[in-house]
Each structure stands twice: as C-alpha cells, then as structure tokens.
Amino acid sequence: MNTGVNGAVERKTITITLLDEEESPAASWQVINAWPMKYTLPDFNATASEIAIETVEIAHEGMTRIS
C-alpha cells in the first residue's frame, strides 16, 4: 500500500547513520531541511513468514557526509 503524505509537514535537519555488522556507526549523513514525500507499507499476509519492509521517501535541500 502506498501512502502520500497529506497536510502540512515541518522540515527538519536529520542525521542518517549506517551501521556495520557489530551495529557500530560506519558512516553518517546530515540531511538539511528534510520532509517526507511518500510512505510505503508492506502487504501483510498472516499465512506467510515474510519480512515486512516499510519505505520512506524523503525530499531535502542538501546532504553532507559527516563521518
């Protein structure tokens, strides 16, 4: 199921951190004035043992690698 983001959204500067196998930070990015554009939910099936993946698409005004 795809869901567009409705209503007013506040832009925020966020940090995205990539973790390694030991769950230690491997890289980080600062995303300037980010806001959500799209949110996708998985189709759930109670009879299957599948991984559920949610997706968020984020628009922004700039991005910098900080580590």
The first five atom37 places (N, CA, C, CB, O) and aatype in JSON, in Angstrom:
{
  "aatype": [12, 2, 16, 7, 19, 2, 7, 0, 19, 6, 1, 11, 16, 9, 16, 9, 16, 10, 10, 3, 6, 6, 6, 15, 14, 0, 0, 15, 17, 5, 19, 9, 2, 0, 17, 14, 12, 11, 18, 16, 10, 14, 3, 13, 2, 0, 16, 0, 15, 6, 9, 0, 9, 6, 16, 19, 6, 9, 0, 8, 6, 7, 12, 16, 1, 9, 15],
  "atom_mask": [
    [1, 1, 1, 1, 1],
    [1, 1, 1, 1, 1],
    [1, 1, 1, 1, 1],
    [1, 1, 1, 0, 1],
    [1, 1, 1, 1, 1],
    [1, 1, 1, 1, 1],
    [1, 1, 1, 0, 1],
    [1, 1, 1, 1, 1],
    [1, 1, 1, 1, 1],
    [1, 1, 1, 1, 1],
    [1, 1, 1, 1, 1],
    [1, 1, 1, 1, 1],
    [1, 1, 1, 1, 1],
    [1, 1, 1, 1, 1],
    [1, 1, 1, 1, 1],
    [1, 1, 1, 1, 1],
    [1, 1, 1, 1, 1],
    [1, 1, 1, 1, 1],
    [1, 1, 1, 1, 1],
    [1, 1, 1, 1, 1],
    [1, 1, 1, 1, 1],
    [1, 1, 1, 1, 1],
    [1, 1, 1, 1, 1],
    [1, 1, 1, 1, 1],
    [1, 1, 1, 1, 1],
    [1, 1, 1, 1, 1],
    [1, 1, 1, 1, 1],
    [1, 1, 1, 1, 1],
    [1, 1, 1, 1, 1],
    [1, 1, 1, 1, 1],
    [1, 1, 1, 1, 1],
    [1, 1, 1, 1, 1],
    [1, 1, 1, 1, 1],
    [1, 1, 1, 1, 1],
    [1, 1, 1, 1, 1],
    [1, 1, 1, 1, 1],
    [1, 1, 1, 1, 1],
    [1, 1, 1, 1, 1],
    [1, 1, 1, 1, 1],
    [1, 1, 1, 1, 1],
    [1, 1, 1, 1, 1],
    [1, 1, 1, 1, 1],
    [1, 1, 1, 1, 1],
    [1, 1, 1, 1, 1],
    [1, 1, 1, 1, 1],
    [1, 1, 1, 1, 1],
    [1, 1, 1, 1, 1],
    [1, 1, 1, 1, 1],
    [1, 1, 1, 1, 1],
    [1, 1, 1, 1, 1],
    [1, 1, 1, 1, 1],
    [1, 1, 1, 1, 1],
    [1, 1, 1, 1, 1],
    [1, 1, 1, 1, 1],
    [1, 1, 1, 1, 1],
    [1, 1, 1, 1, 1],
    [1, 1, 1, 1, 1],
    [1, 1, 1, 1, 1],
    [1, 1, 1, 1, 1],
    [1, 1, 1, 1, 1],
    [1, 1, 1, 1, 1],
    [1, 1, 1, 0, 1],
    [1, 1, 1, 1, 1],
    [1, 1, 1, 1, 1],
    [1, 1, 1, 1, 1],
    [1, 1, 1, 1, 1],
    [1, 1, 1, 1, 1]
  ],
  "atom_positions": [
    [[0.84, -1.18, 0.0], [0.0, 0.0, 0.0], [0.89, 1.23, 0.0], [-0.96, 0.0, 1.21], [1.77, 1.34, 0.84]],
    [[0.67, 2.16, -0.91], [1.43, 3.41, -0.99], [0.61, 4.53, -0.38], [1.83, 3.74, -2.45], [-0.59, 4.64, -0.65]],
    [[1.24, 5.35, 0.44], [0.55, 6.44, 1.1], [1.3, 7.73, 0.83], [0.43, 6.19, 2.61], [2.48, 7.84, 1.17]],
    [[0.63, 8.69, 0.22], [1.22, 10.02, 0.08], [1.12, 10.72, 1.42], [0.0, 0.0, 0.0], [0.26, 10.39, 2.24]],
    [[1.97, 11.68, 1.66], [1.95, 12.41, 2.91], [1.0, 13.58, 2.72], [3.39, 12.9, 3.33], [1.17, 14.4, 1.81]],
    [[-0.02, 13.67, 3.58], [-1.03, 14.72, 3.48], [-0.86, 15.74, 4.59], [-2.43, 14.12, 3.53], [-0.35, 15.42, 5.67]],
    [[-1.3, 16.97, 4.33], [-1.26, 18.0, 5.35], [0.1, 18.68, 5.42], [0.0, 0.0, 0.0], [1.03, 18.33, 4.69]],
    [[0.18, 19.66, 6.32], [1.41, 20.41, 6.49], [2.48, 19.55, 7.15], [1.16, 21.67, 7.32], [2.21, 18.81, 8.1]],
    [[3.69, 19.64, 6.64], [4.81, 18.93, 7.25], [5.88, 19.95, 7.61], [5.37, 17.84, 6.29], [6.06, 20.95, 6.91]],
    [[6.59, 19.69, 8.69], [7.66, 20.56, 9.14], [8.98, 20.03, 8.62], [7.68, 20.68, 10.69], [9.27, 18.84, 8.75]],
    [[9.78, 20.89, 8.03], [11.1, 20.49, 7.54], [12.07, 20.46, 8.71], [11.6, 21.45, 6.43], [12.09, 21.37, 9.54]],
    [[12.86, 19.41, 8.76], [13.83, 19.22, 9.85], [15.16, 18.78, 9.27], [13.32, 18.17, 10.88], [15.21, 18.12, 8.24]],
    [[16.25, 19.16, 9.94], [17.56, 18.62, 9.61], [17.71, 17.32, 10.38], [18.72, 19.64, 9.97], [17.55, 17.28, 11.6]],
    [[18.0, 16.24, 9.65], [18.08, 14.91, 10.26], [19.46, 14.3, 10.0], [16.97, 13.98, 9.71], [20.2, 14.76, 9.13]],
    [[19.79, 13.27, 10.76], [21.03, 12.52, 10.56], [20.67, 11.07, 10.25], [21.96, 12.61, 11.81], [19.87, 10.46, 10.95]],
    [[21.27, 10.54, 9.19], [21.1, 9.12, 8.83], [22.43, 8.44, 9.1], [20.65, 8.94, 7.31], [23.48, 8.9, 8.63]],
    [[22.39, 7.35, 9.86], [23.62, 6.63, 10.23], [23.55, 5.19, 9.73], [23.83, 6.65, 11.76], [22.59, 4.47, 9.99]],
    [[24.58, 4.78, 9.0], [24.73, 3.41, 8.51], [25.49, 2.63, 9.57], [25.47, 3.36, 7.13], [26.55, 3.06, 10.02]],
    [[24.96, 1.47, 9.97], [25.61, 0.64, 10.98], [26.3, -0.55, 10.32], [24.59, 0.15, 12.02], [25.83, -1.06, 9.3]],
    [[27.43, -0.99, 10.9], [28.13, -2.16, 10.39], [27.57, -3.42, 11.05], [29.65, -2.03, 10.64], [26.56, -3.38, 11.75]],
    [[28.24, -4.55, 10.82], [27.76, -5.84, 11.34], [27.68, -5.87, 12.86], [28.67, -6.96, 10.87], [26.85, -6.58, 13.42]],
    [[28.53, -5.11, 13.54], [28.53, -5.07, 15.01], [27.62, -3.96, 15.54], [29.96, -4.87, 15.54], [27.61, -3.68, 16.74]],
    [[26.85, -3.34, 14.63], [25.94, -2.24, 14.96], [26.67, -1.0, 15.45], [24.95, -2.69, 16.0], [26.13, -0.22, 16.23]],
    [[27.91, -0.82, 14.99], [28.67, 0.4, 15.25], [28.51, 1.32, 14.05], [30.18, 0.09, 15.53], [28.39, 0.84, 12.92]],
    [[28.51, 2.64, 14.26], [28.37, 3.57, 13.13], [29.49, 3.4, 12.11], [28.33, 5.01, 13.64], [30.67, 3.43, 12.48]],
    [[29.14, 3.23, 10.85], [30.12, 3.1, 9.78], [30.19, 4.38, 8.95], [29.77, 1.92, 8.88], [31.25, 4.7, 8.41]],
    [[29.08, 5.11, 8.83], [29.03, 6.37, 8.08], [27.79, 7.12, 8.52], [29.01, 6.11, 6.52], [26.81, 6.52, 8.96]],
    [[27.84, 8.45, 8.41], [26.69, 9.29, 8.76], [26.54, 10.41, 7.76], [26.84, 9.85, 10.19], [27.53, 10.92, 7.22]],
    [[25.29, 10.8, 7.52], [24.98, 11.91, 6.63], [24.03, 12.86, 7.34], [24.37, 11.41, 5.3], [23.1, 12.42, 8.02]],
    [[24.26, 14.16, 7.18], [23.33, 15.16, 7.68], [22.48, 15.6, 6.49], [24.08, 16.37, 8.37], [23.02, 16.01, 5.46]],
    [[21.16, 15.53, 6.64], [20.23, 15.87, 5.58], [19.53, 17.17, 5.99], [19.19, 14.7, 5.31], [18.84, 17.21, 7.01]],
    [[19.71, 18.2, 5.19], [19.24, 19.55, 5.52], [17.79, 19.76, 5.08], [20.15, 20.59, 4.88], [17.42, 19.45, 3.95]],
    [[17.0, 20.29, 6.0], [15.59, 20.64, 5.72], [14.86, 19.51, 5.0], [15.52, 21.92, 4.88], [14.36, 19.69, 3.88]],
    [[14.8, 18.36, 5.63], [14.17, 17.17, 5.05], [12.69, 17.12, 5.41], [14.87, 15.9, 5.54], [12.26, 17.58, 6.47]],
    [[11.91, 16.54, 4.49], [10.49, 16.32, 4.76], [10.05, 15.05, 4.03], [9.63, 17.54, 4.32], [10.58, 14.74, 2.96]],
    [[9.08, 14.32, 4.6], [8.64, 13.06, 3.97], [7.79, 13.34, 2.75], [7.86, 12.2, 4.98], [6.93, 14.22, 2.76]],
    [[8.03, 12.56, 1.68], [7.26, 12.69, 0.44], [6.33, 11.5, 0.22], [8.21, 12.83, -0.75], [5.24, 11.66, -0.33]],
    [[6.76, 10.32, 0.66], [5.98, 9.1, 0.4], [6.29, 8.08, 1.47], [6.29, 8.52, -1.02], [7.43, 7.97, 1.93]],
    [[5.29, 7.34, 1.87], [5.42, 6.27, 2.87], [4.77, 5.03, 2.3], [4.77, 6.67, 4.25], [3.59, 5.05, 1.95]],
    [[5.53, 3.94, 2.2], [5.01, 2.7, 1.62], [4.98, 1.61, 2.68], [5.87, 2.26, 0.42], [5.98, 1.33, 3.34]],
    [[3.81, 1.0, 2.83], [3.62, -0.1, 3.77], [3.63, -1.42, 3.02], [2.3, 0.07, 4.55], [3.26, -1.47, 1.85]],
    [[4.06, -2.49, 3.68], [4.03, -3.8, 3.02], [2.61, -4.37, 3.01], [4.99, -4.79, 3.72], [1.76, -3.97, 3.81]],
    [[2.37, -5.29, 2.1], [1.12, -6.05, 2.12], [1.31, -7.21, 3.08], [0.71, -6.56, 0.68], [2.14, -8.09, 2.85]],
    [[0.55, -7.21, 4.16], [0.72, -8.25, 5.17], [-0.07, -9.49, 4.79], [0.28, -7.74, 6.54], [-1.2, -9.41, 4.31]],
    [[0.56, -10.66, 5.01], [-0.08, -11.95, 4.76], [0.15, -12.79, 6.02], [0.49, -12.65, 3.47], [1.27, -13.2, 6.29]],
    [[-0.9, -13.04, 6.77], [-0.79, -13.75, 8.03], [-0.35, -15.2, 7.87], [-2.11, -13.7, 8.76], [0.12, -15.81, 8.83]],
    [[-0.48, -15.77, 6.67], [-0.12, -17.17, 6.47], [1.32, -17.33, 5.95], [-1.08, -17.81, 5.49], [1.79, -18.46, 5.79]],
    [[2.01, -16.23, 5.7], [3.38, -16.3, 5.19], [4.36, -15.8, 6.25], [3.53, -15.46, 3.88], [4.0, -14.99, 7.11]],
    [[5.57, -16.29, 6.19], [6.61, -15.82, 7.12], [7.62, -14.99, 6.34], [7.31, -17.03, 7.84], [8.78, -15.38, 6.16]],
    [[7.16, -13.83, 5.89], [7.99, -12.95, 5.09], [8.42, -11.74, 5.91], [7.25, -12.5, 3.82], [7.78, -11.4, 6.91]],
    [[9.49, -11.1, 5.48], [9.96, -9.88, 6.12], [9.09, -8.71, 5.65], [11.46, -9.62, 5.8], [8.81, -8.59, 4.46]],
    [[8.67, -7.87, 6.58], [7.88, -6.69, 6.25], [8.84, -5.5, 6.13], [6.77, -6.42, 7.33], [9.6, -5.21, 7.05]],
    [[8.79, -4.82, 5.0], [9.67, -3.68, 4.76], [8.82, -2.43, 4.54], [10.61, -3.93, 3.54], [7.96, -2.41, 3.65]],
    [[9.06, -1.41, 5.35], [8.42, -0.11, 5.17], [9.43, 0.81, 4.5], [7.92, 0.48, 6.54], [10.63, 0.73, 4.78]],
    [[8.97, 1.69, 3.62], [9.84, 2.6, 2.9], [9.36, 4.03, 3.11], [9.89, 2.25, 1.4], [8.16, 4.31, 3.02]],
    [[10.31, 4.94, 3.38], [10.01, 6.36, 3.48], [10.89, 7.08, 2.46], [10.26, 6.9, 4.95], [12.11, 6.95, 2.48]],
    [[10.26, 7.85, 1.56], [11.0, 8.69, 0.63], [11.06, 10.09, 1.22], [10.34, 8.7, -0.79], [10.04, 10.65, 1.62]],
    [[12.27, 10.65, 1.26], [12.49, 11.95, 1.89], [13.04, 12.92, 0.85], [13.46, 11.82, 3.09], [14.01, 12.62, 0.16]],
    [[12.41, 14.1, 0.75], [12.95, 15.19, -0.06], [13.8, 16.06, 0.86], [11.79, 16.04, -0.75], [13.59, 16.06, 2.08]],
    [[14.76, 16.8, 0.29], [15.63, 17.61, 1.13], [16.24, 18.75, 0.33], [16.73, 16.75, 1.75], [16.11, 18.8, -0.89]],
    [[16.92, 19.66, 1.03], [17.56, 20.8, 0.4], [19.07, 20.69, 0.38], [17.16, 22.07, 1.1], [19.75, 21.65, 0.02]],
    [[19.6, 19.55, 0.76], [21.04, 19.34, 0.73], [21.43, 18.21, 1.66], [0.0, 0.0, 0.0], [20.71, 17.9, 2.61]],
    [[22.59, 17.59, 1.37], [23.04, 16.46, 2.18], [24.57, 16.51, 2.24], [22.54, 15.1, 1.58], [25.23, 16.78, 1.24]],
    [[25.12, 16.24, 3.43], [26.55, 16.26, 3.64], [26.96, 15.01, 4.42], [26.99, 17.53, 4.38], [26.33, 14.67, 5.41]],
    [[28.03, 14.33, 3.97], [28.56, 13.21, 4.75], [29.36, 13.79, 5.91], [29.43, 12.26, 3.86], [30.25, 14.62, 5.71]],
    [[29.04, 13.34, 7.13], [29.71, 13.89, 8.31], [30.67, 12.89, 8.93], [28.69, 14.33, 9.33], [31.46, 13.28, 9.79]],
    [[30.63, 11.64, 8.55], [31.62, 10.67, 9.02], [31.65, 9.46, 8.12], [31.33, 10.24, 10.46], [32.42, 8.53, 8.36]]
  ]
}
